[in-house]
Amino acid sequence: MESNNEVISDLKSLVSIVNDGKEGYNSAADATDNLELKAVFLEYASQRNVYEQELKAHIATHGGDSENDSGGILGALHRTWIDIKESLSSNEDSAILSAIETGENAAIEKYDKFIGDYASHQDHLNLLVKQRGGIAEALAKIKTLSVNS
């Protein structure tokens, strides 16, 4: 079983992941002129904001705090990659959707790692499973939109 500090660290890394998603979706909403896509991106950005608050509440329960209101360095690099890919692509919405798929797959991978360590995360396992499910649903929607764009 992990120490409380390790659990807090794990949860903070998930806060970074959901912030990466939130910022990525906001960037994507700014980059597209497609109103349907913009609405979907803003919905998922809002969802990630809720996830952030839920995770921060669990961090506080464990005696920690999370001041990270923006994503991690990898998220910043990923958002930059979205900007570059978007500017080089002849079909920018398709490029944005593809980049989002990459980010969502990375988020699911991270959640799966912590869900698999259920002994350390048992007091918030239901939350992690629920959030992972929401990310998986978002990924499925993004894949559907990718096929249709």
mmCIF file of C-alpha atoms in Angstrom:
data_model
loop_
_atom_site.group_PDB
_atom_site.id
_atom_site.type_symbol
_atom_site.label_atom_id
_atom_site.label_comp_id
_atom_site.label_asym_id
_atom_site.label_seq_id
_atom_site.Cartn_x
_atom_site.Cartn_y
_atom_site.Cartn_z
ATOM 1 C CA MET A 1 0.000 0.000 0.000
ATOM 2 C CA GLU A 2 1.279 3.437 -0.887
ATOM 3 C CA SER A 3 1.920 6.147 1.647
ATOM 4 C CA ASN A 4 -0.439 9.082 1.938
ATOM 5 C CA ASN A 5 2.144 11.272 0.164
ATOM 6 C CA GLU A 6 2.247 8.876 -2.775
ATOM 7 C CA VAL A 7 -1.545 8.812 -3.000
ATOM 8 C CA ILE A 8 -1.589 12.615 -2.958
ATOM 9 C CA SER A 9 1.082 12.646 -5.676
ATOM 10 C CA ASP A 10 -0.965 10.211 -7.800
ATOM 11 C CA LEU A 11 -4.081 12.347 -7.421
ATOM 12 C CA LYS A 12 -2.135 15.509 -8.278
ATOM 13 C CA SER A 13 -0.925 13.842 -11.470
ATOM 14 C CA LEU A 14 -4.563 13.172 -12.356
ATOM 15 C CA VAL A 15 -5.376 16.836 -11.665
ATOM 16 C CA SER A 16 -2.675 17.706 -14.217
ATOM 17 C CA ILE A 17 -4.167 15.237 -16.702
ATOM 18 C CA VAL A 18 -7.703 16.628 -16.370
ATOM 19 C CA ASN A 19 -6.346 20.179 -16.604
ATOM 20 C CA ASP A 20 -4.484 19.193 -19.765
ATOM 21 C CA GLY A 21 -7.794 17.947 -21.132
ATOM 22 C CA LYS A 22 -9.643 21.071 -20.037
ATOM 23 C CA GLU A 23 -7.071 23.364 -21.629
ATOM 24 C CA GLY A 24 -6.853 21.169 -24.724
ATOM 25 C CA TYR A 25 -10.611 21.258 -25.213
ATOM 26 C CA ASN A 26 -10.697 25.031 -24.681
ATOM 27 C CA SER A 27 -7.893 25.440 -27.240
ATOM 28 C CA ALA A 28 -9.742 23.180 -29.662
ATOM 29 C CA ALA A 29 -12.959 25.195 -29.179
ATOM 30 C CA ASP A 30 -11.017 28.376 -29.978
ATOM 31 C CA ALA A 31 -9.437 26.783 -33.054
ATOM 32 C CA THR A 32 -12.574 25.516 -34.781
ATOM 33 C CA ASP A 33 -15.242 27.429 -36.652
ATOM 34 C CA ASN A 34 -17.588 24.422 -36.519
ATOM 35 C CA LEU A 35 -20.298 25.306 -33.989
ATOM 36 C CA GLU A 36 -21.181 21.669 -33.255
ATOM 37 C CA LEU A 37 -17.541 20.820 -32.492
ATOM 38 C CA LYS A 38 -17.123 24.004 -30.452
ATOM 39 C CA ALA A 39 -20.116 23.031 -28.280
ATOM 40 C CA VAL A 40 -18.772 19.492 -27.757
ATOM 41 C CA PHE A 41 -15.300 20.790 -26.881
ATOM 42 C CA LEU A 42 -16.687 23.301 -24.377
ATOM 43 C CA GLU A 43 -18.891 20.608 -22.803
ATOM 44 C CA TYR A 44 -15.858 18.380 -22.226
ATOM 45 C CA ALA A 45 -13.775 21.300 -20.951
ATOM 46 C CA SER A 46 -16.521 21.915 -18.377
ATOM 47 C CA GLN A 47 -16.599 18.211 -17.499
ATOM 48 C CA ARG A 48 -12.843 18.278 -16.832
ATOM 49 C CA ASN A 49 -13.290 21.291 -14.571
ATOM 50 C CA VAL A 50 -15.722 19.224 -12.456
ATOM 51 C CA TYR A 51 -13.232 16.330 -12.414
ATOM 52 C CA GLU A 52 -10.519 18.704 -11.222
ATOM 53 C CA GLN A 53 -12.654 19.878 -8.294
ATOM 54 C CA GLU A 54 -13.554 16.299 -7.348
ATOM 55 C CA LEU A 55 -9.906 15.224 -7.377
ATOM 56 C CA LYS A 56 -8.833 18.259 -5.360
ATOM 57 C CA ALA A 57 -11.459 17.386 -2.730
ATOM 58 C CA HIS A 58 -9.914 13.925 -2.392
ATOM 59 C CA ILE A 59 -6.432 15.421 -2.182
ATOM 60 C CA ALA A 60 -7.657 17.607 0.686
ATOM 61 C CA THR A 61 -9.154 14.533 2.380
ATOM 62 C CA HIS A 62 -5.668 13.032 2.380
ATOM 63 C CA GLY A 63 -4.184 16.205 3.880
ATOM 64 C CA GLY A 64 -2.733 17.650 0.688
ATOM 65 C CA ASP A 65 -3.510 20.560 -1.561
ATOM 66 C CA SER A 66 -3.303 20.996 -5.284
ATOM 67 C CA GLU A 67 -2.550 24.441 -6.537
ATOM 68 C CA ASN A 68 -2.193 23.253 -10.125
ATOM 69 C CA ASP A 69 -4.857 25.050 -12.137
ATOM 70 C CA SER A 70 -3.157 24.325 -15.432
ATOM 71 C CA GLY A 71 -1.921 21.147 -17.014
ATOM 72 C CA GLY A 72 1.490 19.601 -16.810
ATOM 73 C CA ILE A 73 4.451 20.115 -19.141
ATOM 74 C CA LEU A 74 3.377 17.192 -21.310
ATOM 75 C CA GLY A 75 -0.043 18.785 -21.647
ATOM 76 C CA ALA A 76 1.529 22.064 -22.708
ATOM 77 C CA LEU A 77 3.562 20.206 -25.307
ATOM 78 C CA HIS A 78 0.470 18.366 -26.489
ATOM 79 C CA ARG A 79 -1.512 21.615 -26.827
ATOM 80 C CA THR A 80 1.393 23.107 -28.790
ATOM 81 C CA TRP A 81 1.335 20.033 -30.987
ATOM 82 C CA ILE A 82 -2.409 20.599 -31.580
ATOM 83 C CA ASP A 83 -1.638 24.167 -32.683
ATOM 84 C CA ILE A 84 1.128 23.038 -35.044
ATOM 85 C CA LYS A 85 -0.833 20.136 -36.481
ATOM 86 C CA GLU A 86 -3.872 22.359 -36.957
ATOM 87 C CA SER A 87 -1.911 24.986 -38.874
ATOM 88 C CA LEU A 88 -0.318 22.411 -41.192
ATOM 89 C CA SER A 89 -3.430 20.438 -41.958
ATOM 90 C CA SER A 90 -5.750 21.050 -44.854
ATOM 91 C CA ASN A 91 -8.626 19.756 -42.722
ATOM 92 C CA GLU A 92 -8.062 21.438 -39.362
ATOM 93 C CA ASP A 93 -11.072 19.948 -37.554
ATOM 94 C CA SER A 94 -9.874 16.465 -38.444
ATOM 95 C CA ALA A 95 -6.399 17.275 -37.108
ATOM 96 C CA ILE A 96 -7.835 18.704 -33.885
ATOM 97 C CA LEU A 97 -10.005 15.629 -33.348
ATOM 98 C CA SER A 98 -7.020 13.352 -33.967
ATOM 99 C CA ALA A 99 -4.915 15.262 -31.447
ATOM 100 C CA ILE A 100 -7.718 15.061 -28.876
ATOM 101 C CA GLU A 101 -7.916 11.295 -29.374
ATOM 102 C CA THR A 102 -4.213 11.079 -28.534
ATOM 103 C CA GLY A 103 -4.711 13.082 -25.345
ATOM 104 C CA GLU A 104 -7.775 11.113 -24.257
ATOM 105 C CA ASN A 105 -5.986 7.792 -24.800
ATOM 106 C CA ALA A 106 -3.121 9.043 -22.608
ATOM 107 C CA ALA A 107 -5.581 10.087 -19.890
ATOM 108 C CA ILE A 108 -7.315 6.702 -19.924
ATOM 109 C CA GLU A 109 -3.934 4.991 -19.652
ATOM 110 C CA LYS A 110 -3.087 7.043 -16.547
ATOM 111 C CA TYR A 111 -6.468 6.358 -14.941
ATOM 112 C CA ASP A 112 -6.094 2.631 -15.677
ATOM 113 C CA LYS A 113 -2.747 2.623 -13.887
ATOM 114 C CA PHE A 114 -4.237 4.066 -10.697
ATOM 115 C CA ILE A 115 -7.452 2.037 -10.898
ATOM 116 C CA GLY A 116 -5.275 -1.074 -11.178
ATOM 117 C CA ASP A 117 -3.626 -0.071 -7.899
ATOM 118 C CA TYR A 118 -6.967 -0.324 -6.129
ATOM 119 C CA ALA A 119 -5.458 -1.042 -2.689
ATOM 120 C CA SER A 120 -3.853 2.410 -2.602
ATOM 121 C CA HIS A 121 -6.841 4.172 -4.110
ATOM 122 C CA GLN A 122 -9.757 2.279 -2.584
ATOM 123 C CA ASP A 123 -11.293 5.305 -0.831
ATOM 124 C CA HIS A 124 -11.651 7.124 -4.157
ATOM 125 C CA LEU A 125 -11.759 4.173 -6.570
ATOM 126 C CA ASN A 126 -15.407 4.848 -7.471
ATOM 127 C CA LEU A 127 -14.492 8.418 -8.392
ATOM 128 C CA LEU A 128 -11.586 7.278 -10.584
ATOM 129 C CA VAL A 129 -13.765 4.684 -12.321
ATOM 130 C CA LYS A 130 -16.527 7.271 -12.903
ATOM 131 C CA GLN A 131 -14.089 9.849 -14.298
ATOM 132 C CA ARG A 132 -12.358 7.259 -16.481
ATOM 133 C CA GLY A 133 -15.789 6.294 -17.827
ATOM 134 C CA GLY A 134 -16.531 9.924 -18.672
ATOM 135 C CA ILE A 135 -13.220 10.240 -20.500
ATOM 136 C CA ALA A 136 -13.899 6.995 -22.391
ATOM 137 C CA GLU A 137 -17.336 8.330 -23.405
ATOM 138 C CA ALA A 138 -15.723 11.569 -24.580
ATOM 139 C CA LEU A 139 -13.182 9.574 -26.592
ATOM 140 C CA ALA A 140 -15.955 7.543 -28.214
ATOM 141 C CA LYS A 141 -17.781 10.773 -29.150
ATOM 142 C CA ILE A 142 -14.582 12.298 -30.546
ATOM 143 C CA LYS A 143 -13.950 9.159 -32.626
ATOM 144 C CA THR A 144 -17.506 9.383 -33.995
ATOM 145 C CA LEU A 145 -16.956 13.034 -34.874
ATOM 146 C CA SER A 146 -13.612 12.139 -36.517
ATOM 147 C CA VAL A 147 -15.317 9.636 -38.808
ATOM 148 C CA ASN A 148 -17.929 12.232 -39.766
ATOM 149 C CA SER A 149 -15.513 15.106 -40.401
#
